[in-house]
Coordinates of N, CA and C and ligand atoms in Angstrom, one line a residue:
M1 N -17.3 -18.4 -22.6 CA -18.6 -17.8 -22.1 C -19.0 -18.1 -20.9
R2 N -19.9 -17.2 -19.9 CA -20.3 -17.4 -18.5 C -21.5 -17.8 -18.7
S3 N -21.7 -18.8 -18.1 CA -23.1 -19.4 -17.6 C -23.8 -18.1 -16.9
A4 N -25.3 -18.4 -17.7 CA -26.4 -17.3 -17.4 C -26.9 -18.1 -15.9
V5 N -27.0 -18.8 -16.1 CA -28.2 -19.9 -14.9 C -27.4 -20.2 -14.2
I6 N -26.2 -21.1 -14.1 CA -25.8 -21.8 -12.8 C -24.3 -21.2 -12.3
P7 N -24.7 -21.2 -11.2 CA -23.9 -20.2 -10.4 C -22.5 -20.2 -10.0
P8 N -21.5 -19.1 -10.6 CA -20.1 -19.7 -10.5 C -19.7 -20.1 -9.0
I9 N -18.5 -20.8 -8.6 CA -18.0 -21.4 -7.1 C -17.9 -20.2 -6.4
L10 N -17.4 -19.4 -6.7 CA -17.8 -18.4 -5.9 C -18.9 -17.4 -5.0
D11 N -19.5 -17.3 -6.3 CA -21.0 -17.0 -6.2 C -21.7 -17.9 -5.0
L12 N -21.9 -19.1 -5.4 CA -22.6 -20.3 -4.6 C -22.1 -20.3 -3.2
T13 N -20.7 -20.1 -2.9 CA -19.9 -19.8 -1.7 C -20.5 -18.8 -0.7
K14 N -20.6 -17.7 -1.4 CA -21.0 -16.7 -0.4 C -22.4 -16.8 -0.6
Q15 N -23.4 -17.4 -1.3 CA -24.6 -17.2 -1.4 C -25.0 -18.3 0.4
V16 N -23.8 -19.6 0.6 CA -24.0 -20.5 1.6 C -23.4 -19.7 2.8
V17 N -22.4 -18.9 2.4 CA -21.8 -18.3 3.9 C -22.5 -17.1 4.4
R18 N -23.3 -16.4 3.4 CA -24.6 -15.8 3.9 C -25.7 -16.0 5.0
A19 N -25.7 -17.6 4.3 CA -27.2 -18.1 5.3 C -26.3 -18.4 6.6
A20 N -25.5 -18.9 6.8 CA -24.9 -19.2 8.1 C -24.6 -18.0 8.7
V21 N -24.0 -16.9 8.4 CA -23.7 -15.9 9.2 C -24.9 -15.0 9.7
R22 N -24.5 -14.5 10.6 CA -25.4 -13.4 11.4 C -24.3 -12.1 11.9
P23 N -24.9 -11.0 12.1 CA -23.9 -9.6 12.6 C -23.8 -10.5 14.1
G24 N -22.7 -9.8 14.5 CA -22.5 -10.2 15.6 C -21.5 -11.6 16.0
D25 N -21.6 -12.2 14.9 CA -20.9 -13.6 14.8 C -19.3 -13.7 15.0
T26 N -18.3 -14.5 15.5 CA -17.3 -14.6 15.0 C -17.0 -16.0 14.1
V27 N -16.0 -15.6 12.9 CA -15.7 -16.2 11.7 C -14.0 -16.5 11.7
V28 N -13.4 -17.2 10.7 CA -12.7 -17.3 10.2 C -12.4 -17.1 8.7
D29 N -11.3 -16.5 8.1 CA -10.9 -16.9 7.1 C -9.6 -17.4 7.2
A30 N -9.4 -18.5 6.4 CA -8.1 -19.5 6.8 C -6.8 -19.5 6.0
T31 N -7.5 -18.6 4.9 CA -6.2 -18.6 4.1 C -6.7 -16.9 3.3
V32 N -6.2 -15.9 3.8 CA -6.6 -14.5 3.8 C -6.1 -14.1 2.5
G33 N -5.2 -14.3 1.9 CA -4.6 -13.7 0.3 C -5.1 -12.4 0.1
N34 N -5.5 -12.1 -1.1 CA -5.6 -10.2 -1.2 C -6.9 -10.1 -0.2
G35 N -7.2 -10.6 0.7 CA -8.2 -10.3 1.6 C -9.9 -9.9 0.9
H36 N -10.1 -10.4 -0.2 CA -11.0 -10.4 -0.6 C -12.7 -11.1 0.3
D37 N -12.3 -12.1 0.8 CA -12.9 -13.0 1.4 C -13.4 -12.5 2.9
T38 N -12.0 -12.1 3.4 CA -12.2 -11.5 4.7 C -13.0 -10.4 4.7
L39 N -12.8 -9.7 3.8 CA -13.5 -8.2 4.0 C -15.3 -8.9 3.5
F40 N -15.6 -9.5 2.7 CA -16.7 -10.3 2.8 C -17.2 -10.3 4.4
L41 N -16.4 -11.4 4.8 CA -16.9 -11.8 6.2 C -17.0 -10.5 7.1
A42 N -15.9 -9.6 7.0 CA -16.2 -8.8 8.0 C -17.4 -8.0 7.5
E43 N -18.1 -7.6 6.8 CA -19.5 -7.0 6.3 C -20.7 -7.5 6.8
L44 N -20.2 -9.0 6.6 CA -21.1 -10.1 7.5 C -21.3 -9.6 8.7
V45 N -20.3 -10.1 9.5 CA -20.5 -10.1 10.7 C -21.0 -8.6 11.8
G46 N -20.6 -7.2 10.7 CA -20.9 -6.2 11.3 C -19.9 -5.9 12.1
P47 N -20.3 -4.6 13.1 CA -19.1 -4.1 13.8 C -19.2 -4.9 15.1
A48 N -20.1 -5.5 15.8 CA -20.0 -6.4 16.8 C -19.2 -7.9 16.4
G49 N -19.2 -8.2 15.3 CA -18.6 -9.5 15.4 C -17.4 -9.2 14.8
H50 N -16.3 -10.6 14.5 CA -14.9 -10.6 14.4 C -14.4 -11.7 13.5
V51 N -13.4 -11.5 12.8 CA -13.2 -12.3 11.6 C -11.4 -12.3 12.0
Y52 N -11.4 -13.4 12.3 CA -9.9 -14.0 12.3 C -9.1 -14.5 11.2
G53 N -8.0 -13.9 10.8 CA -7.3 -14.5 9.6 C -6.2 -14.8 9.3
F54 N -5.7 -15.8 8.9 CA -4.6 -16.7 8.6 C -3.8 -16.5 7.2
D55 N -2.6 -16.2 7.3 CA -1.9 -16.1 6.2 C -0.3 -16.3 6.3
I56 N 0.3 -17.1 5.8 CA 1.9 -17.2 6.0 C 2.7 -16.1 4.9
Q57 N 1.8 -15.5 4.4 CA 2.5 -14.4 3.6 C 2.3 -12.7 3.9
A58 N 3.4 -12.2 4.1 CA 3.3 -10.8 4.9 C 2.6 -10.0 3.2
Q59 N 3.0 -10.3 2.4 CA 2.5 -9.7 1.4 C 1.0 -9.6 1.2
A60 N 0.4 -10.7 1.6 CA -0.9 -11.1 1.4 C -1.6 -10.3 2.7
L61 N -1.0 -10.4 3.7 CA -1.7 -9.7 4.8 C -1.9 -7.9 4.7
D62 N -0.4 -7.4 4.1 CA -0.3 -6.4 3.6 C -1.7 -5.7 2.9
A63 N -1.6 -6.7 1.9 CA -2.8 -6.3 0.8 C -4.3 -6.4 1.4
A64 N -4.5 -7.2 2.4 CA -5.6 -7.6 3.0 C -5.8 -6.4 4.0
R65 N -5.1 -6.0 4.8 CA -5.1 -4.9 5.8 C -5.8 -3.3 4.8
A66 N -4.7 -3.3 3.6 CA -5.2 -2.3 3.1 C -6.6 -1.8 2.5
R67 N -6.9 -3.0 2.3 CA -8.7 -3.3 1.6 C -9.7 -3.2 3.0
L68 N -9.1 -3.7 3.9 CA -10.2 -3.7 5.1 C -10.3 -2.2 5.3
Q69 N -9.3 -1.8 5.9 CA -8.9 0.0 6.1 C -9.6 0.5 5.3
A70 N -9.7 0.5 4.0 CA -10.1 1.2 3.0 C -11.7 0.9 3.3
A71 N -12.3 -0.1 3.8 CA -13.7 -0.4 3.8 C -14.1 0.0 5.4
G72 N -13.4 0.7 6.4 CA -13.6 0.7 7.0 C -13.8 -0.5 8.1
C73 N -13.1 -1.7 8.0 CA -13.6 -2.7 8.5 C -12.1 -3.5 9.4
L74 N -11.4 -2.4 9.4 CA -10.1 -3.4 9.8 C -10.2 -3.5 11.8
E75 N -10.8 -3.0 12.6 CA -11.1 -3.1 13.4 C -11.6 -4.4 14.2
R76 N -12.4 -4.9 13.1 CA -13.4 -6.3 13.2 C -12.6 -7.1 13.2
T77 N -11.3 -7.2 12.4 CA -10.5 -8.1 11.9 C -9.0 -8.4 12.9
T78 N -8.9 -9.6 12.9 CA -7.7 -10.0 13.3 C -6.5 -10.5 12.8
L79 N -5.8 -10.0 12.1 CA -4.9 -11.1 10.6 C -3.7 -11.4 11.6
L80 N -3.7 -12.6 11.1 CA -2.5 -13.5 12.0 C -1.5 -13.9 10.9
H81 N -0.3 -13.4 11.3 CA 0.5 -13.9 10.2 C 1.4 -15.2 10.6
A82 N 0.2 -15.9 9.9 CA 0.8 -17.6 11.0 C -0.2 -18.7 9.9
G83 N 0.1 -20.0 10.1 CA -0.2 -20.9 9.1 C -1.4 -21.1 9.6
H84 N -2.8 -21.6 9.0 CA -3.9 -22.1 9.5 C -3.9 -22.9 10.5
E85 N -2.9 -23.9 10.2 CA -2.8 -25.3 11.3 C -2.5 -24.7 12.6
Q86 N -2.5 -23.6 12.7 CA -1.8 -23.3 14.1 C -3.3 -22.7 14.8
A87 N -4.2 -22.7 14.3 CA -5.5 -22.0 14.8 C -5.9 -22.6 16.0
G88 N -5.7 -23.8 16.6 CA -6.0 -24.3 18.1 C -5.3 -23.5 19.0
T89 N -4.0 -22.9 18.5 CA -3.0 -22.3 19.9 C -3.4 -21.0 19.5
M90 N -3.8 -20.5 18.3 CA -3.7 -18.6 18.2 C -5.3 -18.2 18.4
L91 N -6.3 -18.7 18.1 CA -7.5 -18.6 18.4 C -8.2 -18.2 20.2
P92 N -8.6 -17.5 20.3 CA -8.8 -17.3 21.7 C -10.4 -18.5 22.1
P93 N -10.3 -18.7 23.7 CA -10.7 -19.7 24.2 C -12.3 -19.5 23.7
A94 N -12.9 -18.2 23.8 CA -14.3 -18.4 23.4 C -14.6 -18.5 21.9
A95 N -13.7 -18.1 21.2 CA -13.8 -18.2 19.5 C -13.6 -19.7 19.3
Q96 N -13.0 -20.4 20.2 CA -12.9 -22.1 20.0 C -14.1 -22.7 20.2
T97 N -15.4 -22.4 20.2 CA -16.4 -23.2 21.0 C -17.4 -22.3 20.1
S98 N -17.7 -21.4 19.3 CA -18.7 -20.7 18.5 C -18.1 -20.1 17.4
L99 N -17.6 -21.1 16.5 CA -17.4 -20.1 15.0 C -18.4 -20.3 14.2
A100 N -19.2 -19.4 13.2 CA -20.2 -19.5 12.8 C -19.9 -20.2 11.4
C101 N -18.6 -19.3 11.2 CA -17.9 -20.0 10.0 C -16.5 -20.0 9.5
A102 N -15.8 -21.0 8.7 CA -14.5 -20.7 8.5 C -14.4 -20.8 6.8
M103 N -13.8 -20.2 6.1 CA -13.8 -20.4 4.9 C -11.9 -20.5 4.4
F104 N -12.1 -21.5 3.7 CA -11.0 -22.1 3.1 C -10.6 -21.9 1.7
N105 N -9.7 -20.7 1.1 CA -9.9 -20.8 -0.8 C -8.3 -21.4 -0.5
L106 N -8.1 -22.4 -1.2 CA -6.6 -23.1 -1.4 C -6.0 -22.4 -2.2
G107 N -4.9 -23.2 -2.6 CA -4.1 -23.0 -4.0 C -3.2 -21.5 -3.3
Y108 N -2.5 -20.6 -4.7 CA -1.5 -19.8 -4.2 C -2.2 -18.4 -4.3
L109 N -1.1 -17.5 -4.1 CA -2.1 -16.0 -3.7 C -2.4 -15.5 -5.1
P110 N -3.0 -15.1 -5.7 CA -3.3 -14.5 -7.0 C -2.3 -13.0 -7.0
G111 N -1.6 -12.6 -8.1 CA -0.6 -12.0 -8.6 C 0.7 -12.3 -7.6
G112 N 0.5 -13.6 -6.7 CA 2.1 -13.6 -5.8 C 2.9 -14.8 -6.5
D113 N 3.6 -15.6 -5.3 CA 4.5 -16.6 -6.0 C 3.7 -17.8 -5.8
K114 N 3.8 -18.4 -7.0 CA 3.1 -19.5 -7.3 C 3.5 -20.8 -6.8
A115 N 4.6 -20.9 -6.4 CA 5.3 -21.6 -5.6 C 4.8 -22.0 -4.1
R116 N 4.1 -21.0 -3.4 CA 3.5 -20.8 -1.9 C 2.4 -21.2 -1.9
V117 N 1.9 -22.4 -1.8 CA 0.9 -22.8 -1.9 C -0.1 -23.6 -0.7
T118 N -1.0 -23.6 -0.4 CA -1.7 -24.5 0.6 C -1.1 -26.1 0.4
T119 N -0.9 -26.8 1.6 CA -0.7 -28.0 1.5 C -1.5 -29.0 1.9
P120 N -1.6 -30.3 1.6 CA -2.7 -31.0 2.4 C -2.4 -31.4 3.7
Q121 N -1.0 -31.6 4.2 CA -0.8 -31.7 5.7 C -1.1 -30.4 6.5
A122 N -1.0 -29.5 6.0 CA -1.5 -28.2 6.9 C -3.0 -27.8 6.9
T123 N -3.3 -28.3 5.7 CA -4.8 -27.8 5.4 C -5.9 -29.1 6.3
L124 N -5.4 -30.3 6.1 CA -6.1 -31.0 6.9 C -6.2 -31.0 8.6
I125 N -5.1 -30.5 8.9 CA -5.0 -30.2 10.4 C -5.8 -29.1 10.6
A126 N -5.5 -28.0 9.5 CA -6.5 -26.9 10.2 C -7.7 -27.2 9.6
L127 N -8.6 -27.9 8.9 CA -9.8 -28.4 8.7 C -10.5 -29.3 10.2
R128 N -9.6 -29.9 10.6 CA -10.1 -30.9 11.7 C -10.3 -29.8 13.1
T129 N -9.3 -28.8 13.2 CA -9.5 -28.0 14.5 C -10.3 -26.9 14.3
L130 N -10.8 -26.5 13.1 CA -11.8 -25.5 12.7 C -13.2 -26.2 12.7
L131 N -13.5 -27.4 12.5 CA -14.5 -28.0 12.3 C -14.4 -28.2 13.9
S132 N -13.7 -28.6 14.8 CA -14.1 -28.9 16.4 C -14.7 -27.7 16.7
M133 N -14.3 -26.5 16.1 CA -14.9 -25.3 16.9 C -15.9 -24.5 16.4
L134 N -16.7 -25.4 15.4 CA -17.9 -24.9 14.8 C -19.0 -25.0 15.8
R135 N -20.0 -24.0 16.0 CA -21.0 -24.1 16.5 C -22.2 -24.9 16.0
P136 N -23.2 -24.9 16.4 CA -24.2 -26.2 15.7 C -24.7 -25.2 14.6
H137 N -24.8 -26.0 13.5 CA -25.0 -25.1 12.3 C -24.0 -24.2 11.6
G138 N -22.7 -24.2 12.1 CA -22.0 -23.7 11.7 C -21.1 -24.3 10.5
I139 N -20.6 -23.9 9.5 CA -19.9 -24.5 8.5 C -18.6 -24.1 7.9
L140 N -18.1 -25.1 7.7 CA -16.7 -25.2 6.8 C -17.0 -24.6 5.2
T141 N -16.0 -23.8 4.4 CA -16.4 -23.9 2.9 C -14.8 -24.2 2.6
V142 N -14.8 -25.0 1.7 CA -13.4 -25.0 1.1 C -13.2 -25.2 -0.6
H143 N -12.6 -24.1 -1.1 CA -12.3 -24.2 -2.3 C -11.4 -24.4 -2.6
C144 N -11.5 -25.8 -3.8 CA -10.3 -26.3 -4.2 C -9.9 -26.1 -5.3
Y145 N -8.6 -26.0 -5.9 CA -8.0 -26.1 -7.4 C -7.3 -27.3 -7.6
T146 N -7.5 -27.4 -9.0 CA -6.4 -28.8 -9.0 C -5.7 -28.4 -10.2
G147 N -5.5 -26.9 -10.8 CA -4.7 -26.5 -12.4 C -3.0 -26.8 -11.7
H148 N -3.0 -26.3 -10.1 CA -1.4 -25.7 -10.2 C -1.0 -27.0 -9.6
N149 N 0.5 -26.9 -9.6 CA 1.4 -28.3 -8.6 C 0.9 -28.5 -7.3
G150 N 0.5 -30.0 -7.0 CA 0.0 -30.2 -6.0 C -1.4 -30.1 -5.2
G151 N -2.1 -29.4 -6.8 CA -3.4 -29.2 -6.1 C -4.8 -30.5 -6.3
E152 N -4.2 -30.8 -7.5 CA -5.0 -32.2 -7.3 C -4.8 -33.0 -6.1
A153 N -3.5 -33.2 -5.5 CA -3.5 -33.9 -4.6 C -4.0 -33.5 -3.7
E154 N -4.3 -32.5 -3.4 CA -4.6 -31.8 -2.1 C -6.2 -32.1 -1.9
G155 N -6.8 -31.6 -3.4 CA -8.3 -31.8 -3.9 C -8.7 -33.4 -3.3
H156 N -7.7 -34.3 -3.2 CA -7.9 -35.6 -3.1 C -8.2 -35.8 -1.6
A157 N -7.0 -35.2 -0.8 CA -7.2 -35.6 0.3 C -8.2 -34.9 1.2
V158 N -8.8 -33.6 0.8 CA -9.7 -32.8 1.6 C -10.8 -33.6 1.2
L159 N -11.3 -34.2 0.0 CA -12.4 -34.9 -0.1 C -12.6 -36.0 0.3
E160 N -11.3 -36.9 0.6 CA -11.1 -38.1 1.1 C -11.4 -38.0 2.6
W161 N -10.7 -37.3 3.5 CA -11.3 -36.3 4.8 C -12.8 -36.5 4.8
A162 N -13.2 -35.6 3.9 CA -14.8 -35.4 4.4 C -15.5 -36.4 4.3
H163 N -15.4 -37.2 2.9 CA -16.3 -38.5 2.8 C -16.1 -39.4 4.6
G164 N -15.0 -39.0 5.2 CA -15.1 -39.9 6.5 C -16.2 -39.3 7.7
L165 N -16.6 -38.2 7.4 CA -17.5 -37.4 8.5 C -18.8 -38.1 8.6
E166 N -19.0 -38.6 9.9 CA -20.7 -38.8 10.3 C -21.2 -38.1 9.8
W167 N -22.5 -38.8 9.1 CA -23.8 -38.0 8.6 C -24.4 -37.8 9.9
E168 N -24.5 -38.2 10.9 CA -25.2 -38.2 12.1 C -24.8 -36.4 12.3
T169 N -23.3 -36.5 12.3 CA -22.8 -35.3 13.0 C -22.8 -33.9 11.9
H170 N -22.8 -34.5 10.8 CA -22.2 -33.1 9.8 C -22.5 -33.3 8.3
R171 N -23.3 -32.6 7.8 CA -23.7 -32.6 6.3 C -22.5 -32.2 5.2
V172 N -21.9 -33.1 4.5 CA -20.8 -32.2 3.6 C -21.8 -32.3 1.8
A173 N -21.4 -31.2 1.7 CA -22.1 -31.1 0.3 C -20.7 -31.0 -1.1
R174 N -20.7 -31.2 -1.9 CA -20.3 -30.9 -2.9 C -20.4 -30.1 -4.2
Y175 N -19.8 -29.3 -4.6 CA -20.4 -28.5 -5.9 C -19.4 -28.5 -6.8
D176 N -19.4 -29.0 -8.1 CA -18.4 -28.6 -9.2 C -18.6 -28.4 -10.7
F177 N -17.7 -28.0 -11.6 CA -18.4 -28.1 -12.9 C -17.6 -29.3 -13.7
C178 N -18.3 -30.7 -13.9 CA -17.6 -31.9 -14.0 C -17.1 -32.0 -15.7
N179 N -17.4 -31.1 -16.4 CA -16.5 -31.0 -17.7 C -15.8 -29.8 -17.7
K180 N -15.4 -29.3 -17.1 CA -14.6 -28.2 -17.1 C -13.1 -28.8 -17.3
P181 N -12.8 -28.3 -18.5 CA -11.2 -28.7 -19.0 C -10.0 -28.5 -18.4
R182 N -10.2 -27.3 -17.9 CA -9.0 -27.1 -17.4 C -8.9 -26.6 -16.0
N183 N -7.9 -26.5 -15.3 CA -7.8 -25.7 -13.7 C -9.2 -26.1 -13.0
G184 N -9.4 -27.2 -13.0 CA -10.3 -27.6 -12.2 C -10.6 -27.0 -10.9
E185 N -12.1 -27.0 -10.6 CA -12.6 -26.3 -9.0 C -13.6 -27.0 -8.7
A186 N -13.4 -26.6 -7.0 CA -14.5 -27.6 -6.4 C -15.2 -27.0 -5.1
L187 N -16.1 -27.0 -4.9 CA -16.5 -26.0 -3.4 C -17.2 -27.2 -2.5
L188 N -16.5 -27.4 -1.5 CA -17.0 -28.4 0.0 C -17.6 -27.4 0.5
V189 N -18.9 -27.5 1.0 CA -19.5 -27.2 2.2 C -19.8 -28.4 3.4
I190 N -19.2 -27.9 4.7 CA -19.6 -29.1 5.4 C -20.2 -28.3 6.7
E191 N -21.1 -28.8 7.3 CA -22.2 -28.2 7.8 C -21.9 -28.9 9.4
R192 N -22.2 -28.5 10.4 CA -22.1 -29.4 11.8 C -23.4 -29.4 12.1
V193 N -24.2 -30.2 12.2 CA -25.7 -30.7 12.2 C -25.9 -31.0 13.8
Ligands
SAM1 C1 -6.3 -18.6 -3.3 S1 -5.3 -17.7 -2.0 C2 -6.5 -16.9 -1.0 C3 -6.9 -15.7 -1.7 C4 -8.1 -15.1 -0.6 N1 -9.0 -15.7 -0.1 C5 -8.7 -13.5 -1.7 O1 -9.6 -13.3 -1.3 O2 -7.9 -13.2 -2.1 C6 -4.5 -19.0 -1.1 C7 -3.8 -17.9 0.2 O3 -3.3 -19.2 1.2 C8 -2.3 -18.8 1.7 N2 -1.3 -19.7 2.6 C9 -0.8 -20.8 2.0 N3 -0.6 -21.7 2.9 C10 -1.1 -21.4 4.3 C11 -1.2 -21.9 5.6 N4 -0.6 -23.1 5.7 N5 -1.8 -21.1 6.4 C12 -2.8 -20.2 6.0 N6 -2.4 -19.7 4.9 C13 -1.9 -20.1 3.6 C14 -1.2 -18.6 0.3 O4 -0.3 -17.3 1.2 C15 -2.5 -17.6 0.0 O5 -2.4 -16.2 0.4

């Protein structure tokens, strides 16, 4: 049964992202998948903004492209068939100092190959890189899952890294359901202050 009061992680993620992103902003979807978050971001930034999206699977990018096209938002997005760990070399210089938000939704592609998952190594490189590109009050959101192979280790690695960020420069908030019996998930929100 669904809670009537406590927001699901996805709803809370969107609430926080809506507070950080304005029309005209530049943002990143670090894990495009089927493009739900990419479209959400594209609608938030509007026609004057831009979304850069990364995914290593062509299947994911094809699904996302179709979704964005159907919604009339394809022109305000750049879909990159590349790992998010390459953000430092693939994003244009202007984006590298002005990001309002980068969203990470870790794990495997829903409906795809469950063996092709995000990895702690690549995720940490991408998090460090994209964090350095945030404008003041820009945010990273990281939705971690522990139910799949490697998910728990990745969640630990992300949390350990986030714990080490200085309070003077970044705020890190964590949200999870501490009594969820299976397929644990957590949201980290990191704001550059
Ligand atoms: C949980 S899914 C994302 C779901 C997506 N946000 C949506 O709305 O459908 C995770 C995605 O991360 C992708 N991925 C795995 N390693 C990656 C990497 N190094 N860089 C970018 N994407 C990666 C997978 O191919 C998969 O599509």
